[in-house]
Coordinates of C-alpha atoms in Angstrom, one line a residue:
M127 CA 115.6 -127.9 -19.3
N128 CA 114.6 -129.7 -22.5
P129 CA 110.9 -130.7 -22.5
I130 CA 110.1 -134.4 -22.0
R131 CA 108.1 -135.8 -24.9
I132 CA 105.4 -138.3 -23.9
G133 CA 102.9 -140.6 -25.5
I134 CA 99.7 -141.6 -23.6
I135 CA 98.4 -145.1 -24.0
G136 CA 94.8 -145.2 -22.9
V137 CA 92.6 -142.1 -22.8
G138 CA 89.8 -143.3 -20.4
Q139 CA 89.1 -141.9 -17.0
I140 CA 92.7 -142.4 -15.7
G141 CA 94.3 -141.1 -18.9
K142 CA 92.4 -137.8 -18.7
I143 CA 93.5 -137.4 -15.1
H144 CA 97.1 -137.9 -16.1
L145 CA 96.7 -135.4 -19.0
D146 CA 95.2 -132.8 -16.5
Q147 CA 98.3 -133.3 -14.3
Y148 CA 100.7 -132.9 -17.2
K149 CA 99.1 -129.5 -18.1
L150 CA 100.5 -128.2 -14.9
I151 CA 104.1 -129.0 -15.8
P152 CA 105.6 -126.7 -18.5
D153 CA 108.4 -129.3 -19.3
A154 CA 105.9 -132.1 -20.1
E155 CA 105.0 -132.2 -23.8
I156 CA 102.3 -134.7 -24.8
V157 CA 102.9 -135.5 -28.5
A158 CA 100.6 -138.5 -29.1
V159 CA 97.7 -140.5 -27.6
C160 CA 96.7 -144.1 -28.3
D161 CA 93.4 -145.9 -27.6
V162 CA 91.4 -148.6 -29.3
N163 CA 88.4 -146.3 -29.3
E164 CA 89.5 -144.0 -32.1
A165 CA 86.7 -141.6 -31.8
E166 CA 87.4 -141.0 -28.1
A167 CA 91.2 -140.8 -28.8
R168 CA 90.6 -138.1 -31.4
R169 CA 88.2 -136.2 -29.2
V170 CA 90.7 -136.2 -26.4
A171 CA 93.5 -135.2 -28.7
D172 CA 91.5 -132.2 -29.9
L173 CA 90.6 -131.2 -26.4
Y174 CA 94.2 -131.3 -25.1
E175 CA 95.7 -130.1 -28.4
I176 CA 97.7 -133.3 -29.0
P177 CA 99.0 -133.6 -32.6
E178 CA 99.0 -137.4 -33.2
V179 CA 96.5 -140.2 -32.6
Y180 CA 97.0 -144.0 -32.7
T181 CA 94.8 -147.0 -32.2
D182 CA 97.7 -149.5 -32.1
Y183 CA 100.2 -149.0 -29.4
N184 CA 102.8 -150.9 -31.4
E185 CA 102.7 -148.1 -34.0
L186 CA 103.1 -145.4 -31.3
L187 CA 106.2 -147.3 -29.9
K188 CA 107.9 -147.1 -33.3
R189 CA 108.3 -143.4 -32.9
D190 CA 111.9 -142.4 -32.1
D191 CA 111.1 -139.0 -30.7
L192 CA 109.4 -140.2 -27.5
D193 CA 111.2 -140.0 -24.2
A194 CA 108.5 -142.0 -22.4
V195 CA 105.1 -143.5 -22.5
D196 CA 102.4 -143.3 -19.9
V197 CA 100.3 -146.5 -19.6
C198 CA 96.7 -145.7 -18.4
L199 CA 95.0 -149.0 -18.9
H200 CA 93.2 -151.6 -16.8
N201 CA 95.5 -153.6 -14.5
N202 CA 95.9 -156.8 -16.5
F203 CA 97.1 -154.8 -19.5
H204 CA 99.9 -153.0 -17.6
A205 CA 102.6 -155.6 -18.0
P206 CA 102.6 -156.5 -21.6
I207 CA 102.4 -152.9 -22.9
S208 CA 104.9 -151.6 -20.3
I209 CA 107.4 -154.3 -21.2
A210 CA 107.0 -153.7 -24.9
A211 CA 107.6 -150.0 -24.4
M212 CA 110.7 -150.6 -22.4
K213 CA 112.0 -153.1 -25.0
A214 CA 111.3 -150.3 -27.6
G215 CA 113.6 -148.0 -25.7
K216 CA 111.0 -145.9 -23.9
H217 CA 110.9 -145.0 -20.2
V218 CA 107.6 -146.0 -18.7
Y219 CA 105.2 -144.3 -16.3
C220 CA 102.4 -146.7 -15.3
E221 CA 99.1 -146.2 -13.5
K222 CA 98.8 -148.1 -10.2
P223 CA 98.7 -151.0 -9.3
I224 CA 101.9 -152.1 -11.0
A225 CA 100.1 -155.0 -12.7
G226 CA 97.3 -157.5 -12.2
T227 CA 99.6 -160.1 -10.6
Y228 CA 102.9 -160.2 -8.7
A229 CA 104.5 -162.2 -11.4
D230 CA 103.6 -159.6 -14.0
G231 CA 104.8 -156.8 -11.8
K232 CA 108.1 -158.6 -11.3
A233 CA 108.5 -159.1 -15.0
M234 CA 108.1 -155.3 -15.4
V235 CA 110.8 -154.5 -12.8
D236 CA 113.0 -157.1 -14.5
A237 CA 112.5 -155.6 -17.9
S238 CA 113.3 -152.1 -16.5
R239 CA 116.7 -153.5 -15.4
E240 CA 117.3 -155.5 -18.5
F241 CA 116.6 -152.7 -20.9
G242 CA 118.0 -149.9 -18.8
R243 CA 114.8 -147.9 -18.7
L244 CA 113.2 -146.1 -15.9
L245 CA 109.9 -147.5 -14.5
H246 CA 107.7 -145.3 -12.4
I247 CA 104.4 -146.3 -10.9
Q248 CA 101.7 -143.8 -10.0
L249 CA 101.6 -143.8 -6.1
G250 CA 100.1 -140.4 -5.5
T251 CA 100.1 -140.6 -1.7
L252 CA 103.9 -140.5 -1.6
Y253 CA 103.8 -136.8 -2.6
R254 CA 101.2 -135.6 -0.1
K255 CA 102.3 -133.0 2.5
E256 CA 101.5 -135.4 5.4
T257 CA 103.7 -138.1 3.9
K258 CA 106.6 -135.8 3.4
A259 CA 106.3 -134.5 6.9
A260 CA 105.9 -138.0 8.4
K261 CA 109.0 -139.1 6.5
A262 CA 111.0 -136.2 7.9
L263 CA 109.9 -136.9 11.5
I264 CA 110.8 -140.6 11.1
E265 CA 114.2 -140.0 9.5
G266 CA 114.9 -137.3 12.1
G267 CA 114.6 -139.9 14.8
E268 CA 111.4 -138.5 16.4
L269 CA 109.7 -141.9 16.5
G270 CA 112.7 -143.9 17.6
R271 CA 112.6 -147.5 16.4
V272 CA 109.5 -147.9 14.2
F273 CA 107.9 -151.3 14.8
H274 CA 104.3 -151.1 13.5
A275 CA 102.1 -149.4 10.9
R276 CA 98.4 -149.4 10.2
S277 CA 97.1 -149.0 6.6
T278 CA 93.5 -147.8 6.5
G279 CA 91.2 -146.8 3.6
Y280 CA 87.6 -146.0 3.9
R281 CA 84.5 -145.7 1.6
R282 CA 81.2 -146.3 3.2
R283 CA 79.4 -147.4 0.0
N284 CA 81.2 -146.3 -3.1
R285 CA 82.0 -149.4 -5.2
P286 CA 82.7 -148.9 -8.9
F287 CA 79.6 -149.2 -11.2
V288 CA 77.3 -150.9 -8.7
D289 CA 77.2 -147.7 -6.7
G290 CA 76.8 -145.4 -9.7
Y291 CA 80.2 -144.5 -11.2
G292 CA 82.9 -146.1 -13.4
T293 CA 82.5 -149.2 -15.5
P294 CA 82.1 -153.0 -14.9
A295 CA 85.8 -153.4 -15.9
F296 CA 86.7 -152.2 -12.3
T297 CA 84.6 -155.0 -10.7
R298 CA 85.8 -158.0 -12.7
K299 CA 88.9 -160.1 -12.1
E300 CA 89.5 -160.6 -15.8
T301 CA 90.3 -156.9 -16.2
A302 CA 90.9 -155.4 -12.8
A303 CA 92.4 -158.5 -11.1
G304 CA 91.2 -157.2 -7.7
G305 CA 88.8 -154.9 -6.0
A306 CA 89.3 -152.5 -3.0
L307 CA 92.9 -153.6 -2.5
F308 CA 94.0 -152.9 -6.0
D309 CA 91.9 -149.8 -6.5
M310 CA 92.5 -147.9 -3.3
G311 CA 94.5 -150.1 -1.0
V312 CA 97.6 -149.7 -3.1
Y313 CA 97.8 -146.1 -2.2
H314 CA 97.7 -146.6 1.6
I315 CA 99.8 -149.8 1.7
S316 CA 102.5 -148.2 -0.5
Q317 CA 102.4 -145.0 1.7
M318 CA 103.1 -147.1 4.8
L319 CA 105.8 -149.2 3.1
Y320 CA 107.6 -145.9 2.1
L321 CA 107.4 -144.6 5.7
L322 CA 108.7 -148.0 7.0
D323 CA 111.6 -147.8 4.5
L324 CA 110.5 -150.8 2.5
P325 CA 111.2 -153.7 5.0
K326 CA 111.4 -157.2 3.6
V327 CA 108.0 -159.1 3.8
E328 CA 108.1 -162.5 5.6
R329 CA 104.5 -163.6 6.1
I330 CA 101.0 -162.4 5.2
S331 CA 97.5 -163.2 6.5
G332 CA 94.3 -161.9 4.9
K333 CA 90.5 -162.2 4.8
L334 CA 88.4 -160.8 1.9
Y335 CA 84.7 -159.9 2.0
Q336 CA 81.8 -159.1 -0.4
E337 CA 78.9 -158.9 2.0
T338 CA 77.2 -155.4 1.6
D339 CA 73.9 -155.5 -0.3
M340 CA 73.9 -154.1 -3.8
D341 CA 71.3 -153.6 -6.5
P342 CA 70.6 -157.1 -8.0
G343 CA 70.5 -155.8 -11.6
R344 CA 73.8 -154.0 -11.2
R345 CA 75.3 -157.0 -9.5
E346 CA 74.4 -159.2 -12.5
S347 CA 75.5 -156.8 -15.2
S348 CA 78.7 -155.9 -13.4
G349 CA 80.0 -159.5 -13.1
F350 CA 81.1 -158.3 -9.6
D351 CA 83.6 -160.9 -8.5
V352 CA 86.2 -158.9 -6.5
E353 CA 86.5 -157.9 -2.8
E354 CA 84.8 -154.8 -1.4
L355 CA 86.5 -155.2 2.0
A356 CA 90.0 -156.5 2.8
I357 CA 91.6 -157.2 6.2
G358 CA 95.2 -158.2 6.6
L359 CA 98.3 -158.6 8.8
V360 CA 101.9 -158.5 7.4
R361 CA 105.0 -159.6 9.3
F362 CA 108.3 -158.1 8.1
E363 CA 111.9 -158.7 9.0
N364 CA 113.2 -157.3 12.3
G365 CA 109.9 -157.8 14.1
I366 CA 108.0 -155.0 12.2
T367 CA 104.3 -155.5 11.5
M368 CA 101.5 -153.8 9.6
D369 CA 97.8 -154.4 9.8
I370 CA 95.5 -153.4 6.9
I371 CA 91.8 -152.6 6.5
E372 CA 90.6 -151.3 3.1
S373 CA 86.9 -150.7 2.3
W374 CA 84.9 -150.0 -0.8
A375 CA 81.7 -150.6 1.2
V376 CA 81.1 -151.1 4.9
H377 CA 78.3 -150.2 7.4
M378 CA 80.6 -148.0 9.6
N379 CA 81.7 -144.5 10.2
P380 CA 85.1 -143.4 8.8
F381 CA 88.1 -145.3 10.1
E382 CA 91.0 -143.5 11.8
G383 CA 93.7 -142.5 9.4
S384 CA 96.8 -144.7 8.8
S385 CA 99.3 -144.6 11.6
V386 CA 102.9 -145.5 12.4
L387 CA 104.2 -146.5 15.9
G388 CA 107.7 -146.1 17.2
S389 CA 109.5 -146.5 20.5
K390 CA 109.7 -142.8 21.1
G391 CA 106.6 -141.5 19.3
G392 CA 103.7 -142.2 16.9
L393 CA 102.0 -140.6 13.9
R394 CA 98.5 -140.5 12.7
L395 CA 97.8 -139.4 9.1
P396 CA 94.6 -137.9 7.7
V397 CA 91.9 -140.3 6.7
N398 CA 91.4 -139.3 3.1
G399 CA 94.4 -137.4 2.0
P400 CA 95.3 -133.7 2.4
D401 CA 92.9 -132.2 4.9
G402 CA 94.5 -129.1 6.5
N403 CA 96.9 -129.6 9.4
K404 CA 95.7 -133.1 10.5
L405 CA 99.0 -135.0 10.8
T406 CA 99.4 -135.7 14.5
H407 CA 102.6 -136.5 16.3
Y408 CA 102.3 -138.4 19.6
S409 CA 105.2 -138.3 22.1
T410 CA 106.3 -137.9 25.7
R411 CA 108.1 -134.8 26.9
C412 CA 109.3 -134.3 30.5
D413 CA 107.1 -137.3 31.6
M414 CA 104.0 -135.7 29.9
D415 CA 102.1 -137.2 27.0
M416 CA 101.9 -134.8 24.1
D417 CA 99.7 -134.6 21.0
T418 CA 101.3 -132.3 18.4
T419 CA 99.5 -131.1 15.3
I420 CA 101.9 -130.4 12.4
D421 CA 101.4 -127.2 10.4
L422 CA 101.7 -128.9 7.0
D423 CA 101.0 -125.8 4.9
A424 CA 103.8 -123.7 6.6
A425 CA 106.3 -126.5 6.3
D426 CA 105.5 -127.0 2.7
L427 CA 105.8 -123.3 1.9
R428 CA 109.2 -123.1 3.7
W429 CA 110.5 -126.2 1.9
H430 CA 109.6 -124.8 -1.5
R431 CA 111.4 -121.6 -0.6
L432 CA 114.5 -123.2 0.7
R433 CA 115.0 -126.5 -1.0
A434 CA 116.3 -127.0 -4.5
D435 CA 113.9 -128.9 -6.8
E436 CA 111.2 -129.2 -4.1
E437 CA 108.5 -128.9 -6.8
A438 CA 109.8 -132.2 -8.1
Y439 CA 107.9 -133.8 -5.3
D440 CA 104.6 -131.9 -5.8
S441 CA 103.0 -134.9 -7.6
S442 CA 103.8 -138.2 -9.2
Q443 CA 103.9 -136.5 -12.6
H444 CA 106.1 -133.7 -11.4
H445 CA 108.5 -136.2 -10.0
W446 CA 108.5 -138.3 -13.2
I447 CA 109.4 -135.3 -15.4
A448 CA 112.1 -134.1 -13.0
A449 CA 113.7 -137.6 -12.8
L450 CA 113.7 -137.9 -16.6
Q451 CA 115.5 -134.5 -16.8
G452 CA 118.1 -135.8 -14.3
R453 CA 117.2 -133.2 -11.7
V454 CA 116.3 -135.7 -9.0
K455 CA 116.7 -139.4 -8.4
L456 CA 113.6 -141.4 -9.1
L457 CA 112.0 -142.7 -5.9
P458 CA 111.8 -146.5 -5.9
T459 CA 108.1 -146.5 -6.8
A460 CA 108.4 -149.7 -8.9
E461 CA 109.9 -151.6 -6.0
I462 CA 107.4 -150.2 -3.5
A463 CA 104.5 -151.0 -5.9
L464 CA 105.9 -154.5 -6.4
Q465 CA 106.0 -155.1 -2.7
T466 CA 102.5 -153.7 -2.4
M467 CA 101.4 -156.3 -4.9
L468 CA 103.2 -159.1 -3.0
I469 CA 101.2 -158.1 0.1
S470 CA 97.9 -157.9 -1.8
E471 CA 98.4 -161.2 -3.6
G472 CA 99.5 -162.7 -0.3
M473 CA 96.2 -161.6 1.3
Y474 CA 94.3 -163.2 -1.6
L475 CA 96.3 -166.4 -1.2
S476 CA 95.9 -166.5 2.5
D477 CA 92.1 -166.0 2.2
A478 CA 91.9 -168.9 -0.3
Q479 CA 94.2 -171.2 1.8
G480 CA 92.6 -170.3 5.1
R481 CA 96.0 -169.7 6.7
E482 CA 99.0 -167.4 6.9
V483 CA 101.3 -167.6 3.9
S484 CA 105.0 -166.9 3.4
A485 CA 106.3 -164.3 1.0
E486 CA 108.2 -167.1 -0.8
E487 CA 104.9 -168.9 -1.5
V488 CA 103.6 -165.8 -3.2
E489 CA 106.8 -165.2 -5.1
N490 CA 106.9 -168.8 -6.3
G491 CA 103.4 -168.6 -7.6
L492 CA 101.5 -170.8 -5.2
K493 CA 97.9 -171.0 -6.3
A494 CA 94.8 -171.3 -4.2

């Protein structure tokens, strides 16, 4: 297969994580990086042996030898740069969430269709062993009619900057647009939407909190104006529902992992990602209640031995490269990420309005 030539826009914390992932993929060739911090861009280029450095993404987009760009910037910068890249004829891989607002995310999806470019959003939980196993069980009919999901994400006290890592850009609406929902909730909500087969959202209810004590000096210097805890309920078509709890900071032991309920069985996923064989299938056999632990490692090993292009689902980056090479069809990550944004923005709007809101109100841009 021909290598895929990529330009990275943004070489901060996320950009470096993406670069580390690309190093694991022989067919990924990083040919240029771009960052407004020229010194850091050159340091990263030297570290990863990348030949070209830019400080203006418009100059990078003028190159005619790039297959794709990877946008690794703060949330509110995703849309304008991704759209410009697609307009310039480049396929786009963008860090989550899709954008800072639903409207911006919708504009990105529309641009992908208008310019005929692939748009892929980094939703890493879709490629975890437990997600693939859960999807196989659901599609195999082991849960019967799926009717409810629970999306959970837990940190006891691990907020960006104020709890000792990251920068204030993660805690300000002007750059991050949101807090725990946009930072971590997107992973868990999108994972559940994928397992539910992306049902149409009808109504959303949400409540947001910022109550846990923090260092006063860090609070002031951070400009912390986003949520640290989000609670929500989503109503989908056909009577399907999903409840949500996502925490950056809460005085509580770890939550149970996300779960899916069906008429014939249920699933509970690990709390914080891959953790051995912790996917549990609940069912009834011969009038006996059974809790079955799935051997994820054995299933994953067998799938890699027997299935063609199984490595294309090892990570978000592996999948992106394989899709650009035409080896697999790109999962609908842009559509999943956009619906995740619809739900998140609906929770913000519901909290501000003090009531349940409709999907149409969010889509039409109703403000608090």
